[in-house]
Amino acid sequence: MTVLHRVESESGVADTATVTAERHSPLEHRVAEFERSAVHGPRGVRLAEEPFLTQLDLRMPPSGTALRAVSEELGLPVPAANRVSGDERQGLLWLGPDEWLLVAEEGRAGELLGVVRSAQQGEAGSAVDVSANRTTLRLSGPMAREVLEKVCSVDLHPRAFSTGHCAQTLLGRAVAVLWQVGREPEYRVLVRCSFANYLADLLLDAMAEFLPG
Amino acid sequence: MTSSPNPHRLNASVRSGRIDRARAIDCTVDGRRVRGHPGDTLASALLACGITEVGPSIHRGRARGVFTADCTEPNALVQRLDGCPEPMLPATELEIYEGLEVRTLSGVGWLSGQRDTAGYDKKFVRSDVVVVGAGPAGLAASLVAARGGARVMLIDQHRELGGTLPDGQAHVSGHPATEWVGRAARELAENENVRILTRSVALGCYDHNYLLVAERRAEHLPVWRSSGPRQRLWHVRAGQVVLATGAHERPLVFADNDRPGVMLASAVRSYVNRYAVLPGREGVVFTTSDSAYATALDLLSCGARVPAIVDTRAEPPARLVEQVRAAGAQVYPGSVVTAATGEPGVTGVRIAGLDGNGSLTGTPVEVGCDLLAVSGGWNPAVQLFAQSGGTVRWDPVVAGFVPDSPGGRSARVVGAARGTYDLAGCLAQGFAAGAEAATVAGFRVAPPAVPQVDGDRPVGRPRPVWAVPDESRPRRECTEHFVDLQRDATVADVHAATETGMRSVQHVKRYTTVSTGVEQGKSSGVNTIGVLAETLAASSPGEVGTTTFRPPYTPVPLALFAGRTRGPLYDPVRTTPMHTRHEQAGAVFEDVGQWKRARYYPKNGEDMETAVLRECAAARTGVALQDVSTLGRIEVVGSDAPVFLDRVYTNKFSNLPVGKARYGVMCGADGMVLDDGVSLRLAEDRYLMSTTTGGAAKVLDWLEEWLQTEWPKLDVYCTSVTEQWAAVAVVGPDSRTVVGRLAPELDVSAEGFGFMRFAETVLRNGVPARVARVSFSGELAFEVNVARWYGQALWDAAMEAGRDLGITPYGTETMHVLRAEKGFVIVGQDTDGTVTPLDLGMNWAVSRSKDFIGKRSLSRPEMLRADRKHLVGLLPVDGHSLLPEGAHLVDQRAPRRPPVPMLGHVTSSYRSAALGRTFALGLVSGGRERVGEVLRAPVGGTDIEVEVTTPVFYDEEGVRRDGAAQG
């Protein structure tokens, strides 16, 4: 069916059950390489891709009623600057004074877009599906912070950055959203798909120091 | 081996030294084998072997020897030959390792043509308190700050902590000071909030306590043993900085003061105590202050003779004099060494009296020796302090430039770096500064009591002598009184500079090249200033002042600054989700910003011209396919989105119906074209704007700037969705068939799906898609957008749907030709920031009924001049000449010799399959009035005649975009 005027687009987020085409993530061909590069033990660090996470970019006035409504509907408190409320399954990341990124498990964009937009109804603000815009790298292991410190100028010391903290920053020459999800430490790095291979190269290069012998 | 390989090594019972005698290391110096031990520098190993002489001097070829034991070394510079050759390494800093091979240099090394395969990387860290220098003051500061709980970073040049304590014999709380150092090092190492960087040089100290630190991680290891980076550059942001950078001993200037065997008194101590090496068996000490008496005592305690201690001061402290006399040395108070004798190495000195006016008195006496230890006083290492904005002043009491208190923003300077030379004083200042820095950084802590120390507390004031008068010659002839050993610059050179009229130390530095070597004035600077002050009859060196201290503190390989940002990591390479397919199709890529875009797809060895003609023909007569996923996309959302787009585009978007698309042009405030693209109206309050591939980031910044700074009240939010989408352009008369197959639910008929409409649909493979009827070629064309992760599936499906129709992938080159045939401009190619929409003949896209950014500029008289450059078409008259892009255009009657008035230039030029000829676009003064005129394009000595035309060459009526001209 062609709907010329039903335009509020959900194009990226339709039910995938009926789709016969293959979905590809930017780093799917590097799984084996990531496994080879993994270092275990007290000086260990590992890299993996977590593709297809649901991501919605939310913009709203920080003081308006829409923000409160969205926060209530999602069951997530409004995070402070550079913090995340919620958890890995559903987290709200502060990206700027009027910008948040809702990250959830794969395949929830349509549903969450509905929730957010209805909460925003009649107020200023936007909610845009950006799930396919970025992929997610997961960097974990005792040396993960050491690795990030080679490519990122944000202070990642536990006193300054710990679980539940996030930052939109540069890793090498790529913009990324850095989110610490665990104490080990463990990070999610959300990066635009076209930069994913560069970022993987950069992180693998920085990890090489910890490869045994 | 017949005799000991280390004849000058002290027996362990005399001096144990900080070396591992159990293991031997062999290295090669100028082809000779030199044996040392772990813990040795190349210089200490050379001296242990009895090799004093190194490479001859740079200009005069005079014999030179190891002169220092630190980074101020002017003579013992070597080229490393093993691994990747590296020039100008001071042997005094180079730790030996098995297989080290060097050549001594005459002041100049060479860069290897070899690729440097050693790894260099970077690290970015913060610290509450950064302490530079791990001598007693720096250790004390670090200990206290760490006890307060602050994150502390301690940086030191050397392998070991302790500064000069291992060079001496001091005691703390009744035990050797090295034990105190050991305890401090352990306490710091066990504190998880402390990071200790040894073998690390703070290169620079910048505003806001930003420091750059070069860490030598594997310099002391043979290449085959080093894994990981060889050097690392630390970018450190500090809350508070404590500079405990120590002091450098000054040489003394007298005749033939450059002979091998002349050595800094502190270096002699260092070799004796730290390295257990006796640099000479008969050592004369020539000093201006107290510190060198310890050198004499060290020499004596090792069994060396000290035939003379020559002190410039008429009354040296009695305690010191008694001490050295009791040990067997003779003191010459109020005296100077006028000359070193012997050639090439020192065999003796001439000693004369020095009166209160600085003139020689009495008859010089000669004393034999094989070592001359000199101490001209001390220069506090104020380099980092000065770099960070601190000013220095001359302190006549310590005879050196010291930090001008308080000065220097928030960097605290302690210990010898501020002219405090006694151990107790250094510890007290260190404790106080560490406590203060931690407290200011938010970690309240009080300084502890200073432990009991036996120190060599200086009691006598120094009496600096900048240049010992020659026994017979005037200053202008003192051509063997060296002020800068590395540059072979002498008192005579400084004198000559003043005789040419120079007064400023900056000028004299550049005229004489003093202080321009790798030591950067650390050893030569203040003596030169002193000589200059005397020559100019200035009241003190302070009146002359210093040259500017600039980073880096010590030389550093440029590769370190590059770090990992080289090769594939130099810049991100951005690819689309269909990239693999382009590679498989044999595409040749071009860089568009950071993107790799397929430029053309050569088949069977085609060159670009042939491939592009084929691809163009497919697009004009059949069906062709391009990956347009790189185009920038921005969702503009909010109740004020229509108003906002009206303001940022020259044409109107508020009246665009939902479900339709419109081409728009953006101008800067100056009225010049900034970017262009098609925007779709998704809903009343929602647009999807597209930008050029290269302009995506710039346009988003531009929109945000206006929203945040000028129109914060507008309810508009912009979100980049460039990579949410993947898209292909399906172009050509057969594109309707292909898209119809691709999207069976979509009515693709001319009536059902008009030009500049778009629709949401689901493709046959189940993938949701947005299809728009837009065209950048003039042909019937569709742009199909899907979620990024379906990009490859979309490409495959489109290729499959068009297989029987010969669907042809095309690249950016064909896209350029197709659009140029229609006279569509590419922002950045046909425009250059000086072109308005009116210049491009796009009056139709410039609204008269509303305001927009740049509108007022467009009505300035300058913008309306008839001779502005207009976009025109250009047809080479011969039909086949290809104009080079950038070629100038001149009137046919224009003179052949300069000045030749230029009328304009070619912006785009191609061969056209559709036209069967070459054609071009260009910007020509008053071009629209010149249509029909023939101009000349002087190219490589010949002229190409070109006819000026309107810029639309193909399908001027615009019928092909609906597929009407099919067949």
PDB file of N, CA, C and O in Angstrom, chain A residues 119-138:
ATOM      1  N   ALA A 119       3.951  11.531  24.842  1.00  0.00           N
ATOM      2  CA  ALA A 119       4.249  12.316  26.043  1.00  0.00           C
ATOM      3  C   ALA A 119       4.636  13.743  25.686  1.00  0.00           C
ATOM      4  O   ALA A 119       4.405  14.670  26.456  1.00  0.00           O
ATOM      5  N   GLN A 120       5.190  13.919  24.513  1.00  0.00           N
ATOM      6  CA  GLN A 120       5.601  15.270  24.084  1.00  0.00           C
ATOM      7  C   GLN A 120       4.440  16.058  23.498  1.00  0.00           C
ATOM      8  O   GLN A 120       4.576  17.250  23.241  1.00  0.00           O
ATOM      9  N   GLN A 121       3.327  15.382  23.260  1.00  0.00           N
ATOM     10  CA  GLN A 121       2.185  15.972  22.541  1.00  0.00           C
ATOM     11  C   GLN A 121       1.890  17.396  22.987  1.00  0.00           C
ATOM     12  O   GLN A 121       1.745  17.667  24.174  1.00  0.00           O
ATOM     13  N   GLY A 122       1.806  18.264  22.015  1.00  0.00           N
ATOM     14  CA  GLY A 122       1.401  19.630  22.304  1.00  0.00           C
ATOM     15  C   GLY A 122       2.506  20.496  22.904  1.00  0.00           C
ATOM     16  O   GLY A 122       2.310  21.666  23.189  1.00  0.00           O
ATOM     17  N   GLU A 123       3.664  19.917  23.101  1.00  0.00           N
ATOM     18  CA  GLU A 123       4.775  20.697  23.655  1.00  0.00           C
ATOM     19  C   GLU A 123       5.896  20.770  22.622  1.00  0.00           C
ATOM     20  O   GLU A 123       5.949  19.964  21.693  1.00  0.00           O
ATOM     21  N   ALA A 124       6.784  21.716  22.846  1.00  0.00           N
ATOM     22  CA  ALA A 124       7.950  21.804  21.964  1.00  0.00           C
ATOM     23  C   ALA A 124       8.846  20.591  22.195  1.00  0.00           C
ATOM     24  O   ALA A 124       8.960  20.113  23.312  1.00  0.00           O
ATOM     25  N   GLY A 125       9.436  20.113  21.128  1.00  0.00           N
ATOM     26  CA  GLY A 125      10.363  18.993  21.285  1.00  0.00           C
ATOM     27  C   GLY A 125      10.362  18.093  20.071  1.00  0.00           C
ATOM     28  O   GLY A 125       9.534  18.236  19.172  1.00  0.00           O
ATOM     29  N   SER A 126      11.304  17.179  20.035  1.00  0.00           N
ATOM     30  CA  SER A 126      11.352  16.241  18.934  1.00  0.00           C
ATOM     31  C   SER A 126      11.835  14.888  19.427  1.00  0.00           C
ATOM     32  O   SER A 126      12.476  14.789  20.467  1.00  0.00           O
ATOM     33  N   ALA A 127      11.468  13.870  18.681  1.00  0.00           N
ATOM     34  CA  ALA A 127      11.961  12.516  18.944  1.00  0.00           C
ATOM     35  C   ALA A 127      12.249  11.906  17.581  1.00  0.00           C
ATOM     36  O   ALA A 127      11.376  11.852  16.724  1.00  0.00           O
ATOM     37  N   VAL A 128      13.489  11.521  17.358  1.00  0.00           N
ATOM     38  CA  VAL A 128      13.876  11.022  16.045  1.00  0.00           C
ATOM     39  C   VAL A 128      14.571   9.674  16.220  1.00  0.00           C
ATOM     40  O   VAL A 128      15.448   9.525  17.077  1.00  0.00           O
ATOM     41  N   ASP A 129      14.152   8.726  15.409  1.00  0.00           N
ATOM     42  CA  ASP A 129      14.777   7.408  15.455  1.00  0.00           C
ATOM     43  C   ASP A 129      16.166   7.475  14.814  1.00  0.00           C
ATOM     44  O   ASP A 129      16.303   7.832  13.643  1.00  0.00           O
ATOM     45  N   VAL A 130      17.174   7.157  15.580  1.00  0.00           N
ATOM     46  CA  VAL A 130      18.538   7.145  15.040  1.00  0.00           C
ATOM     47  C   VAL A 130      19.199   5.789  15.281  1.00  0.00           C
ATOM     48  O   VAL A 130      20.415   5.676  15.364  1.00  0.00           O
ATOM     49  N   SER A 131      18.364   4.755  15.367  1.00  0.00           N
ATOM     50  CA  SER A 131      18.898   3.423  15.684  1.00  0.00           C
ATOM     51  C   SER A 131      19.920   2.948  14.661  1.00  0.00           C
ATOM     52  O   SER A 131      20.914   2.311  15.004  1.00  0.00           O
ATOM     53  N   ALA A 132      19.654   3.251  13.392  1.00  0.00           N
ATOM     54  CA  ALA A 132      20.562   2.769  12.349  1.00  0.00           C
ATOM     55  C   ALA A 132      21.713   3.735  12.119  1.00  0.00           C
ATOM     56  O   ALA A 132      22.645   3.458  11.364  1.00  0.00           O
ATOM     57  N   ASN A 133      21.660   4.886  12.782  1.00  0.00           N
ATOM     58  CA  ASN A 133      22.660   5.939  12.590  1.00  0.00           C
ATOM     59  C   ASN A 133      24.002   5.546  13.204  1.00  0.00           C
ATOM     60  O   ASN A 133      25.052   5.854  12.676  1.00  0.00           O
ATOM     61  N   ARG A 134      23.905   4.846  14.343  1.00  0.00           N
ATOM     62  CA  ARG A 134      25.141   4.463  15.045  1.00  0.00           C
ATOM     63  C   ARG A 134      25.120   2.976  15.332  1.00  0.00           C
ATOM     64  O   ARG A 134      24.072   2.365  15.490  1.00  0.00           O
ATOM     65  N   THR A 135      26.314   2.433  15.460  1.00  0.00           N
ATOM     66  CA  THR A 135      26.426   1.110  16.045  1.00  0.00           C
ATOM     67  C   THR A 135      27.116   1.271  17.390  1.00  0.00           C
ATOM     68  O   THR A 135      27.539   2.371  17.756  1.00  0.00           O
ATOM     69  N   THR A 136      27.189   0.175  18.139  1.00  0.00           N
ATOM     70  CA  THR A 136      27.739   0.265  19.483  1.00  0.00           C
ATOM     71  C   THR A 136      28.908  -0.702  19.628  1.00  0.00           C
ATOM     72  O   THR A 136      28.813  -1.864  19.252  1.00  0.00           O
ATOM     73  N   LEU A 137      30.001  -0.181  20.139  1.00  0.00           N
ATOM     74  CA  LEU A 137      31.150  -1.024  20.474  1.00  0.00           C
ATOM     75  C   LEU A 137      31.146  -1.203  21.977  1.00  0.00           C
ATOM     76  O   LEU A 137      30.772  -0.295  22.725  1.00  0.00           O
ATOM     77  N   ARG A 138      31.555  -2.386  22.397  1.00  0.00           N
ATOM     78  CA  ARG A 138      31.631  -2.648  23.830  1.00  0.00           C
ATOM     79  C   ARG A 138      33.083  -2.932  24.164  1.00  0.00           C
ATOM     80  O   ARG A 138      33.682  -3.870  23.642  1.00  0.00           O
TER      81      ARG A 138
END
